[in-house]
Short mmCIF file of C-alpha atoms in Angstrom, two decimals:
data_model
loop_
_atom_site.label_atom_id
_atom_site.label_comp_id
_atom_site.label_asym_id
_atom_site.label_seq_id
_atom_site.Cartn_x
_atom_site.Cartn_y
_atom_site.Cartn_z
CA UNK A 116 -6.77 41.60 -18.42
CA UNK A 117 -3.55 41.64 -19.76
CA UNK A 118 -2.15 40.17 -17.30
CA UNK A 119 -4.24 37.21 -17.22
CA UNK A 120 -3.76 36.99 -21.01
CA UNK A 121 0.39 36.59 -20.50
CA UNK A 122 -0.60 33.71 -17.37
CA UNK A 123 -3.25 31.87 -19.85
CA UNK A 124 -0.41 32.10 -22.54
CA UNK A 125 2.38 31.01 -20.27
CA UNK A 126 0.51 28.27 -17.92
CA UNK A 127 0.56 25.54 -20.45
CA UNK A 128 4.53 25.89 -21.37
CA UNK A 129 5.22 26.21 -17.62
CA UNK A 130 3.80 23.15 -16.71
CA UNK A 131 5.16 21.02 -19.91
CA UNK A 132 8.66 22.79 -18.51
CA UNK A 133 8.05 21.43 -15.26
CA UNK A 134 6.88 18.17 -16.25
CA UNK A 135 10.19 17.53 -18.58
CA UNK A 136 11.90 18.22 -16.34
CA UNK A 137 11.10 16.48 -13.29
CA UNK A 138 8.49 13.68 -13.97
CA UNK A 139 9.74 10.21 -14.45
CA UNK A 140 9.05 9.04 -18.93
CA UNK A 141 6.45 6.80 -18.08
CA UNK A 142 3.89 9.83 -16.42
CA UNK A 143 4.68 12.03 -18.24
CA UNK A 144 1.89 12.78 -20.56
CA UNK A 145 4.08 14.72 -22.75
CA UNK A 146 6.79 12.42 -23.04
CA UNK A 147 5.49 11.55 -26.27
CA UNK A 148 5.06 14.90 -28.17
CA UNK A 149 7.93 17.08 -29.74
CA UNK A 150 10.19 18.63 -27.96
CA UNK A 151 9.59 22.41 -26.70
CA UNK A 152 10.95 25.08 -29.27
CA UNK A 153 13.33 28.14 -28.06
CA UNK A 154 10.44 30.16 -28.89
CA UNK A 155 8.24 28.39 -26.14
CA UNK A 156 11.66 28.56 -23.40
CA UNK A 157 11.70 32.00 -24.60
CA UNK A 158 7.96 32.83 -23.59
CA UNK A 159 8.47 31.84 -20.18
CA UNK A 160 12.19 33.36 -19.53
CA UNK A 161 11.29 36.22 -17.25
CA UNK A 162 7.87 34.26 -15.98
CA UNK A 163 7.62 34.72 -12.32
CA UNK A 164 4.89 34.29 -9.83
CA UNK A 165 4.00 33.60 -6.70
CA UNK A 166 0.39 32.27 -4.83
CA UNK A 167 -0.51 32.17 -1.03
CA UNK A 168 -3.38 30.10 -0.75
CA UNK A 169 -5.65 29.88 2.96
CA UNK A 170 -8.20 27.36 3.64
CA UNK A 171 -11.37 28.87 5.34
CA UNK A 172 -14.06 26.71 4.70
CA UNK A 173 -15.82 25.99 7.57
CA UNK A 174 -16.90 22.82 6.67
CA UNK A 175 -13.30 21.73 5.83
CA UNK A 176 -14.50 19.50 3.06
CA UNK A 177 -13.37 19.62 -1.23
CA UNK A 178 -16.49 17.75 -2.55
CA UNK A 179 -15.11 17.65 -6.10
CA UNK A 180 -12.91 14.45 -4.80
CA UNK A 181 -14.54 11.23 -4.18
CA UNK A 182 -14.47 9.91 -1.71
CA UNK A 183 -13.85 13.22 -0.60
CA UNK A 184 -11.11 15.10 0.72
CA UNK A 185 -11.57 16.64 4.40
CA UNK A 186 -9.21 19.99 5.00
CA UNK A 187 -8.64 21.48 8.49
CA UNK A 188 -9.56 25.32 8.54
CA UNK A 189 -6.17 27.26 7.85
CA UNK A 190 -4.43 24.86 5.62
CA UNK A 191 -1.63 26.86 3.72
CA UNK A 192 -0.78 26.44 0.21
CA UNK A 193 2.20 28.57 -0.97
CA UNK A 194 3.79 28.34 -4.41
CA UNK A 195 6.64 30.48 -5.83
CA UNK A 196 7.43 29.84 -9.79
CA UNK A 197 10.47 31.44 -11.74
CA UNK A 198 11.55 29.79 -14.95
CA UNK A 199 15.34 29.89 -13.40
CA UNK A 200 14.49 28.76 -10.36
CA UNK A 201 11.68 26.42 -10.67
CA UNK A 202 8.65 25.75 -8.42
CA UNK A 203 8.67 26.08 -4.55
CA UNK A 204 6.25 24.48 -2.69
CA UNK A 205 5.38 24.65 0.85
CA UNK A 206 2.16 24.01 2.96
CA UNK A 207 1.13 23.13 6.42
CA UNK A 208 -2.03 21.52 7.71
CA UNK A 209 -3.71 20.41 10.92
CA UNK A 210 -5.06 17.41 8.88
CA UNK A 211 -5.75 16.13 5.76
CA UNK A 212 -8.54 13.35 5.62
CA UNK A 213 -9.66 10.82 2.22
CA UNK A 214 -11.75 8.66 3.07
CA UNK A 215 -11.37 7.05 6.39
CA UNK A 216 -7.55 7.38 5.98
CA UNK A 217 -6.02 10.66 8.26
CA UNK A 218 -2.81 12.29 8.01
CA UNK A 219 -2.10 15.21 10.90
CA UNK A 220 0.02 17.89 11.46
CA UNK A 221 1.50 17.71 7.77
CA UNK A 222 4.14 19.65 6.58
CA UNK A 223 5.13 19.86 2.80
CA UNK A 224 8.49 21.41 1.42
CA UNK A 225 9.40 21.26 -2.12
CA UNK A 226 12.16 22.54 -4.61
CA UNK A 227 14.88 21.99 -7.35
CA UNK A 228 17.96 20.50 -5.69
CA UNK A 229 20.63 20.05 -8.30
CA UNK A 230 18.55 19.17 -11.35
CA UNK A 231 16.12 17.13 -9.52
CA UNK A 232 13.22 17.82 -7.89
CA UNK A 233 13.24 17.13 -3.65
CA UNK A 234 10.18 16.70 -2.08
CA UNK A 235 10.02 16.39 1.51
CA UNK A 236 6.53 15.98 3.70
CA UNK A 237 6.47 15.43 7.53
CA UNK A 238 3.14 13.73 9.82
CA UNK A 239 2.62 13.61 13.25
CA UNK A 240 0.83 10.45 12.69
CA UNK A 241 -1.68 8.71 10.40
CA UNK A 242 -4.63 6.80 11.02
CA UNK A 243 -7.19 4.25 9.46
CA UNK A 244 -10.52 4.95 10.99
CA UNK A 245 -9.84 5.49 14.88
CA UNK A 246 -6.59 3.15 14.56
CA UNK A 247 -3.51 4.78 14.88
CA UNK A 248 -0.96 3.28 12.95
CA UNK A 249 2.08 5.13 12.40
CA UNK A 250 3.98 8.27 14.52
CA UNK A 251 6.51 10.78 12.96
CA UNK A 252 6.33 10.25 9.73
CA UNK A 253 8.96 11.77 7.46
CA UNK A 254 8.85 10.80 3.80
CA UNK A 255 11.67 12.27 1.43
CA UNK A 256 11.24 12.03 -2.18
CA UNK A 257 13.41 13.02 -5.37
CA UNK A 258 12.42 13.35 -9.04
CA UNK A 259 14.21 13.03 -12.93
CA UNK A 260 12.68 12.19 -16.41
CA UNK A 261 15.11 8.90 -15.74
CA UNK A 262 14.97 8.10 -12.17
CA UNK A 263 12.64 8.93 -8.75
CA UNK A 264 13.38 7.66 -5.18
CA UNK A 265 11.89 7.86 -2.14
CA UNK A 266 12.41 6.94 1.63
CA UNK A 267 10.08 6.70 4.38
CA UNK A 268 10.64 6.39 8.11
CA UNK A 269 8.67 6.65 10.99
CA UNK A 270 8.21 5.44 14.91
CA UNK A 271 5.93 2.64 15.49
CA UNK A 272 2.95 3.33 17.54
CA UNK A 273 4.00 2.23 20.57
CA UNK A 274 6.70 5.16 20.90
CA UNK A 275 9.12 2.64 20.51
CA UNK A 276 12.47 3.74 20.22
CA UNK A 277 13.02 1.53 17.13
CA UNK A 278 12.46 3.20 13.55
CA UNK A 279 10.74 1.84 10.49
CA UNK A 280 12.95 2.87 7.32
CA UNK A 281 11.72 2.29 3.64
CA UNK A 282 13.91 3.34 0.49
CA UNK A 283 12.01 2.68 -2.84
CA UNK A 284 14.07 3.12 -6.30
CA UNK A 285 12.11 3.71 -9.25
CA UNK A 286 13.46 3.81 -12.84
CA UNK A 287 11.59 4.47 -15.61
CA UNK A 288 11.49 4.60 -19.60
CA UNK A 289 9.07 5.13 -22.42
CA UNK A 290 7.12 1.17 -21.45
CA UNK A 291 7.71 0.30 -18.18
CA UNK A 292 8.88 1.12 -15.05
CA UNK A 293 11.23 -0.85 -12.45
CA UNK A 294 10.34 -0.86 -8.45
CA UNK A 295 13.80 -1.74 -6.48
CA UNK A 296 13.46 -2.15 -2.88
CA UNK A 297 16.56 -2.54 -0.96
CA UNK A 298 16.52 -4.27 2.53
CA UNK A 299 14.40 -1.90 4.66
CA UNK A 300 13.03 -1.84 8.08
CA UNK A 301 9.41 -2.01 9.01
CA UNK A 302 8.16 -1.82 12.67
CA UNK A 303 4.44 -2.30 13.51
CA UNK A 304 3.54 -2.18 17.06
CA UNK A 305 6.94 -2.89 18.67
CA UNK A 306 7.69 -5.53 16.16
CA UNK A 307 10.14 -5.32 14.21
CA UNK A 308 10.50 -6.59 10.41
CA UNK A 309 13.29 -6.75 7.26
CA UNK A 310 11.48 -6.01 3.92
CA UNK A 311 13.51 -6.81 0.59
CA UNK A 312 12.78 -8.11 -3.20
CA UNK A 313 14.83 -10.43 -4.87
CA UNK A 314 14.14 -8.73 -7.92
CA UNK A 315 12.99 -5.23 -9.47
CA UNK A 316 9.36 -5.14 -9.32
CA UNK A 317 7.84 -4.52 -12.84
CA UNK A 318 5.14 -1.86 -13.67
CA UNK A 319 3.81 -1.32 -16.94
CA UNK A 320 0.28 -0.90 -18.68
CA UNK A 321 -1.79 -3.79 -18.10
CA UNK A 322 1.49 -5.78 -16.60
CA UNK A 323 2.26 -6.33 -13.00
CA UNK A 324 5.43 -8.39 -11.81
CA UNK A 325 6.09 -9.17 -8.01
CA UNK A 326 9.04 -12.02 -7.37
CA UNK A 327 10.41 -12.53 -4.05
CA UNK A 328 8.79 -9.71 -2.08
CA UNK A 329 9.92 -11.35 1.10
CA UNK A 330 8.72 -9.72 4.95
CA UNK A 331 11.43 -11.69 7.56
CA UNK A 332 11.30 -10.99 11.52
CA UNK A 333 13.60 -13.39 13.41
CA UNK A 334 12.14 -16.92 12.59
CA UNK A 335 9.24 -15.97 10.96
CA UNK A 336 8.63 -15.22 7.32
CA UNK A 337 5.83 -13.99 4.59
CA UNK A 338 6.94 -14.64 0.71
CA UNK A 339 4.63 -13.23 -1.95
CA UNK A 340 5.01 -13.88 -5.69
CA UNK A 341 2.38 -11.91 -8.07
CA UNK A 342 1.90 -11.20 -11.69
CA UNK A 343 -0.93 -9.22 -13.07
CA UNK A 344 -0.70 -9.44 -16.98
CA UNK A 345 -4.74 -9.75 -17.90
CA UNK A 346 -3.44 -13.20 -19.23
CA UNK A 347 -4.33 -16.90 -17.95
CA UNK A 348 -0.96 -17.00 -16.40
CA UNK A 349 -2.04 -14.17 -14.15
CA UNK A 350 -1.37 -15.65 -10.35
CA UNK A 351 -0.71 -14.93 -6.92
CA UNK A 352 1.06 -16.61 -4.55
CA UNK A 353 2.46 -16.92 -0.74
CA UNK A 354 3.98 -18.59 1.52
CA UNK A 355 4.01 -18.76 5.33
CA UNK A 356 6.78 -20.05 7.78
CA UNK A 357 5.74 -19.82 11.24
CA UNK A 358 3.83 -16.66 10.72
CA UNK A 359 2.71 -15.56 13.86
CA UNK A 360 -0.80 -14.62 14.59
CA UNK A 361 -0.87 -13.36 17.56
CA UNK A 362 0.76 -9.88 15.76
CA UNK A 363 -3.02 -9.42 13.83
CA UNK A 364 -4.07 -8.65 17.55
CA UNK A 365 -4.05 -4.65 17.18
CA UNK A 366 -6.54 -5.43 14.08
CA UNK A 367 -9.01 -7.57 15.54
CA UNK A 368 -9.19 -6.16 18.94
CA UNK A 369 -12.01 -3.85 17.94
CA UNK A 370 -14.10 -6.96 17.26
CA UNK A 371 -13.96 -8.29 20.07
CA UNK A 372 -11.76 -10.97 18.52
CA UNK A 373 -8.19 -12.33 19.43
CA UNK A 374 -6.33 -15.29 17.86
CA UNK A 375 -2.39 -16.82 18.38
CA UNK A 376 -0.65 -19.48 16.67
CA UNK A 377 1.63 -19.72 14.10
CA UNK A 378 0.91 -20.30 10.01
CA UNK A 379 2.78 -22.61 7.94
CA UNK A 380 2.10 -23.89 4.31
CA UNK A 381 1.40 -21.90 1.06
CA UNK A 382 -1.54 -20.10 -0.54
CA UNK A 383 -2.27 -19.79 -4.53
CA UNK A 384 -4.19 -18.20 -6.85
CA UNK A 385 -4.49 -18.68 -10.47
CA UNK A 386 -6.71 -17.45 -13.83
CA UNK A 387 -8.31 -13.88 -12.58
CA UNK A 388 -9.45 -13.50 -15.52
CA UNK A 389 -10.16 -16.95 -17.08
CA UNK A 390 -11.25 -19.91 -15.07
CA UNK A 391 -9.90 -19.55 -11.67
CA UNK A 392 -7.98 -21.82 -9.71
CA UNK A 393 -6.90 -22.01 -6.17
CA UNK A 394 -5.33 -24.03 -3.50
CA UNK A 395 -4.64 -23.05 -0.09
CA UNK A 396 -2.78 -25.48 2.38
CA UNK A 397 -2.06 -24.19 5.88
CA UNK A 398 -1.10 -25.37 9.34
CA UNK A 399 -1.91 -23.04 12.06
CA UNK A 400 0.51 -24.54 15.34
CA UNK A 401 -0.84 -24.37 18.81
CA UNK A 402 -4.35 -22.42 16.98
CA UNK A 403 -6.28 -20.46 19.72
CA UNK A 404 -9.07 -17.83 19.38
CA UNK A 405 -10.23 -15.92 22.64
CA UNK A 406 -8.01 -17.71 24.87
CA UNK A 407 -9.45 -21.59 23.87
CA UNK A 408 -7.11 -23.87 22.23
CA UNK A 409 -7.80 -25.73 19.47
CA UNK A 410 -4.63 -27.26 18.83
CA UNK A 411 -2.54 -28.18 15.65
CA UNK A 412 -5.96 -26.75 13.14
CA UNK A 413 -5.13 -27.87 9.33
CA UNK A 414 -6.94 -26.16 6.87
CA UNK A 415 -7.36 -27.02 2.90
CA UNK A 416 -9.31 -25.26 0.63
CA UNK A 417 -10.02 -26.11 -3.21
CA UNK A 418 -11.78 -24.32 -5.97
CA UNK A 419 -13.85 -26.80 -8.14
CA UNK A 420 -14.31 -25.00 -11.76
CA UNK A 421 -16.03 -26.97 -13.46
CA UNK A 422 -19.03 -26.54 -10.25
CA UNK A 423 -18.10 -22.76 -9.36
CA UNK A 424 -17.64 -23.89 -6.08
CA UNK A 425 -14.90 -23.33 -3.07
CA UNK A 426 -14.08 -26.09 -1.13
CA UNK A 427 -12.96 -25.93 2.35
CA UNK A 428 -11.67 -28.45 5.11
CA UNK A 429 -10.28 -27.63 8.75
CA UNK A 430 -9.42 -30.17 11.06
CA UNK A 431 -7.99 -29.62 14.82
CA UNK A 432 -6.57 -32.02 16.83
CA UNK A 433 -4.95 -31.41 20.91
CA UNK A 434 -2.70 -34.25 22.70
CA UNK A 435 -5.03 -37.02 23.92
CA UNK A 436 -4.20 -36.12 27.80
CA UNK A 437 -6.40 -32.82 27.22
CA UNK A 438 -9.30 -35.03 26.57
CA UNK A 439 -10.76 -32.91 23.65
CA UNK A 440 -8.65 -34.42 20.79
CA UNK A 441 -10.68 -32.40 18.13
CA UNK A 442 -12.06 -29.29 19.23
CA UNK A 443 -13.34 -28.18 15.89
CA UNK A 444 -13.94 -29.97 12.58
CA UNK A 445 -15.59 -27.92 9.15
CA UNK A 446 -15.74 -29.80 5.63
CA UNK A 447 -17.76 -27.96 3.14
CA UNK A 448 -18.53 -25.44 0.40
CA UNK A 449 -19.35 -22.03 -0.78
CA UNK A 450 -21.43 -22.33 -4.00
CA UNK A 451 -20.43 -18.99 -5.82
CA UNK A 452 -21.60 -19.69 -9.42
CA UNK A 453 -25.26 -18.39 -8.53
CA UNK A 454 -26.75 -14.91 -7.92
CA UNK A 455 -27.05 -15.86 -4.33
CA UNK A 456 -24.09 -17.26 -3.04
CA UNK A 457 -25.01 -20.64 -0.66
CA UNK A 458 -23.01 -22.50 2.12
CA UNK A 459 -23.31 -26.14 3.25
CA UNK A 460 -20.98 -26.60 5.85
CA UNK A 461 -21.15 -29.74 8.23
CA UNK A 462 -19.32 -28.36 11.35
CA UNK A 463 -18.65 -30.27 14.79
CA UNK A 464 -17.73 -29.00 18.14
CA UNK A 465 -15.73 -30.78 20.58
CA UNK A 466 -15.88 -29.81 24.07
CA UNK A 467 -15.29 -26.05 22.44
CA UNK A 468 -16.39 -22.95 24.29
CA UNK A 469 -15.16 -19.71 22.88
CA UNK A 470 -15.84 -16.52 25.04
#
C-alpha cells in the first residue's frame, strides 16, 4: 500500500517532468502553469520503474476507443522510467487496426537522445480497407518544448525500388505552431512525385494557413492554397496542370470503374461558414471512362446563393472524322437548400456506350 501511495504521489510530477521536457509549447497542457519547484524534482529523484505489458485478449479489440482499436493477441508494451534517464519505450505488434485503417508488423522504440526525445516506429505495410497502400514503413520522430521533426519513408506498393521520403519541421510557441516541409519524395504505385511548400504552414486554434502546398511529377502538377480561420475569408483553392487521371486507377478499380485523361483549370471554394461560394473550371484532355472516349470534356460548375443551388455544365466534343462530335452533354442543378436534396439534370448521349 505504500508503495502505491509513493507511485500515486509521484505519477503526476513524472508526467509534468516528461511533458516539459519533451512536448512541443503549444500541447503542452502545462505550458501554462508555474514552473515545477525543487521540492517536486526532488520527489521524483530516485523514482524508478519499470512495466511489461502482454496483450491476451482473445478478441483483440479496446472498446473504450471509438471507432475502436483492434490489437493482435501478444502485443508488447514495455516501459522503463528513471528520473535520470527518462522514459524507454518499446513494443511490437502483429497489427494494430482503427477503424478500417491497418498497420502490421509494428515496431516502436523510444528514448532520450541528447535532450530530445527520439521516437522511432517501423511497419511492414499499411492498409485502407483491403487496399494496400504503403510497404516498409519507417517513420523517425524527435521532440523539444521548442522544436519536433519527423521523417517518413517507405517503398511504394509495387516493390519498386524507388523510396518515398517525407521530412516535416515543426516549431512551436505559446499561439501557434509552424509546419515546414522541405522538398520530399512521394511514390504511389510506381509513380513518382516532389512534395514542397512555399511557405511554413500555420496551425493555431481556430486558424489554418496552407500557401503553395505544391505536388509536381515531371509535367504534371497539383497546387493547393487553404485557410481555415472560422472567418468569411475562409477558402480553398487548387489548381490542376495536366493532372493525370489515369493514376486514380488503383482507387477506382474496385468499382468496377476506370478513367484517363488529363485535368487542367482551377477549383475554388469560398465562405464555409457564411454564404458559400464556388467555382470550378476544368478541362479534362483526351477524357475516357472504361475504355470509351469522350474527347476534350469541359466542365463548369457554379454555386447560386441567393437559390442554394449548384450549378453544373459538361460538354465533350471528339474531331469530326470520329463521327460522334459530342459524346456526352449535362447542364443542370443540385437544389441543396431543402431537406431533400433534388437534381434536374438534362443529359444527352451521343453515340456513347460505356462498358
Amino acid at each position: 500500500e505504500n508503495g502505491k501511495e509513493i507511485v500515486n504521489a509521484q505519477l503526476p510530477v513524472i508526467i509534468r517532468q516528461l511533458c516539459d521536457k519533451y512536448i512541443p509549447i503549444y500541447y503542452n497542457p502545462f505550458s501554462k502553469s508555474s514552473a515545477l519547484s525543487e521540492e517536486d524534482y526532488a520527489s521524483i529523484a530516485d523514482a524508478d520503474f519499470e512495466m511489461d505489458v502482454r496483450w491476451n485478449d482473445p478478441a483483440g479489440k479496446a472498446e473504450i476507443f471509438m471507432p475502436s482499436i483492434k490489437i493482435a493477441r501478444g502485443t508488447r508494451l514495455q516501459c522503463n522510467y528513471g528520473f535520470a534517464k527518462s522514459m524507454k519505450i518499446v513494443a511490437a505488434s502483429d497489427s494494430i487496426k482503427l477503424g478500417g485503417i491497418a498497420l502490421y508488423d509494428v515496431g516502436l522504440d523510444g528514448g532520450d537522445m541528447s535532450g530530445r526525445y527520439m521516437a522511432s516506429l517501423i511497419a511492414d505495410h499499411f492498409s485502407v480497407g483491403a487496399l494496400r497502400l504503403l510497404e516498409n514503413i519507417h517513420i523517425q520522430a524527435s521532440s523539444t518544448p521548442e522544436r519536433a521533426s519527423c521523417s517518413l519513408r517507405w517503398f511504394d506498393a509495387k516493390e519498386d525500388t524507388t523510396r518515398g521520403n517525407i521530412n516535416i519541421l515543426l516549431n512551436s510557441d505559446l499561439t501557434k505552431n509552424t509546419l515546414t516541409i522541405p522538398q520530399g519524395r512521394v511514390v504511389v504505385h510506381g509513380n513518382p512525385w516532389m512534395l514542397s511548400c512555399g511557405r511554413p504552414i500555420t496551425l493555431a486554434n481556430k486558424h489554418i494557413e496552407v500557401d503553395g502546398l505544391t505536388l509536381q511529377s515531371q509535367s504534371q502538377s497539383v497546387l493547393v492554397d487553404l485557410l481555415l480561420a472560422n472567418s468569411s475569408s475562409d477558402n480553398i483553392s487548387a489548381n490542376f496542370y495536366k493532372f493525370d487521371l489515369g493514376q486514380l486507377g488503383f482507387l477506382l478499380g474496385n468499382m468496377g470503374l476506370s478513367i484517363d485523361g488529363r485535368i487542367n483549370g482551377d477549383f475554388t471554394m469560398k465562405g464555409f461558414g457564411s454564404t458559400p461560394y464556388l467555382d470550378a473550371k476544368l478541362l479534362i484532355n483526351d477524357f475516357v471512362i472504361n475504355n470509351q472516349p469522350l474527347g476534350d470534356a469541359d466542365i463548369i460548375s457554379k454555386w447560386d446563393s441567393e437559390r442554394n443551388l449548384l450549378k453544373l455544365d459538361v460538354a465533350t466534343a471528339l474531331p469530326q472524322e470520329s463521327g460522334i462530335q459530342h459524346p456526352l452533354t449535362a447542364n443542370g442543378y443540385i437544389a441543396l437548400g431543402e431537406k431533400d436534396p433534388s437534381l434536374d439534370f438534362d443529359v444527352r448521349f451521343g453515340g456513347l456506350s460505356l462498358q
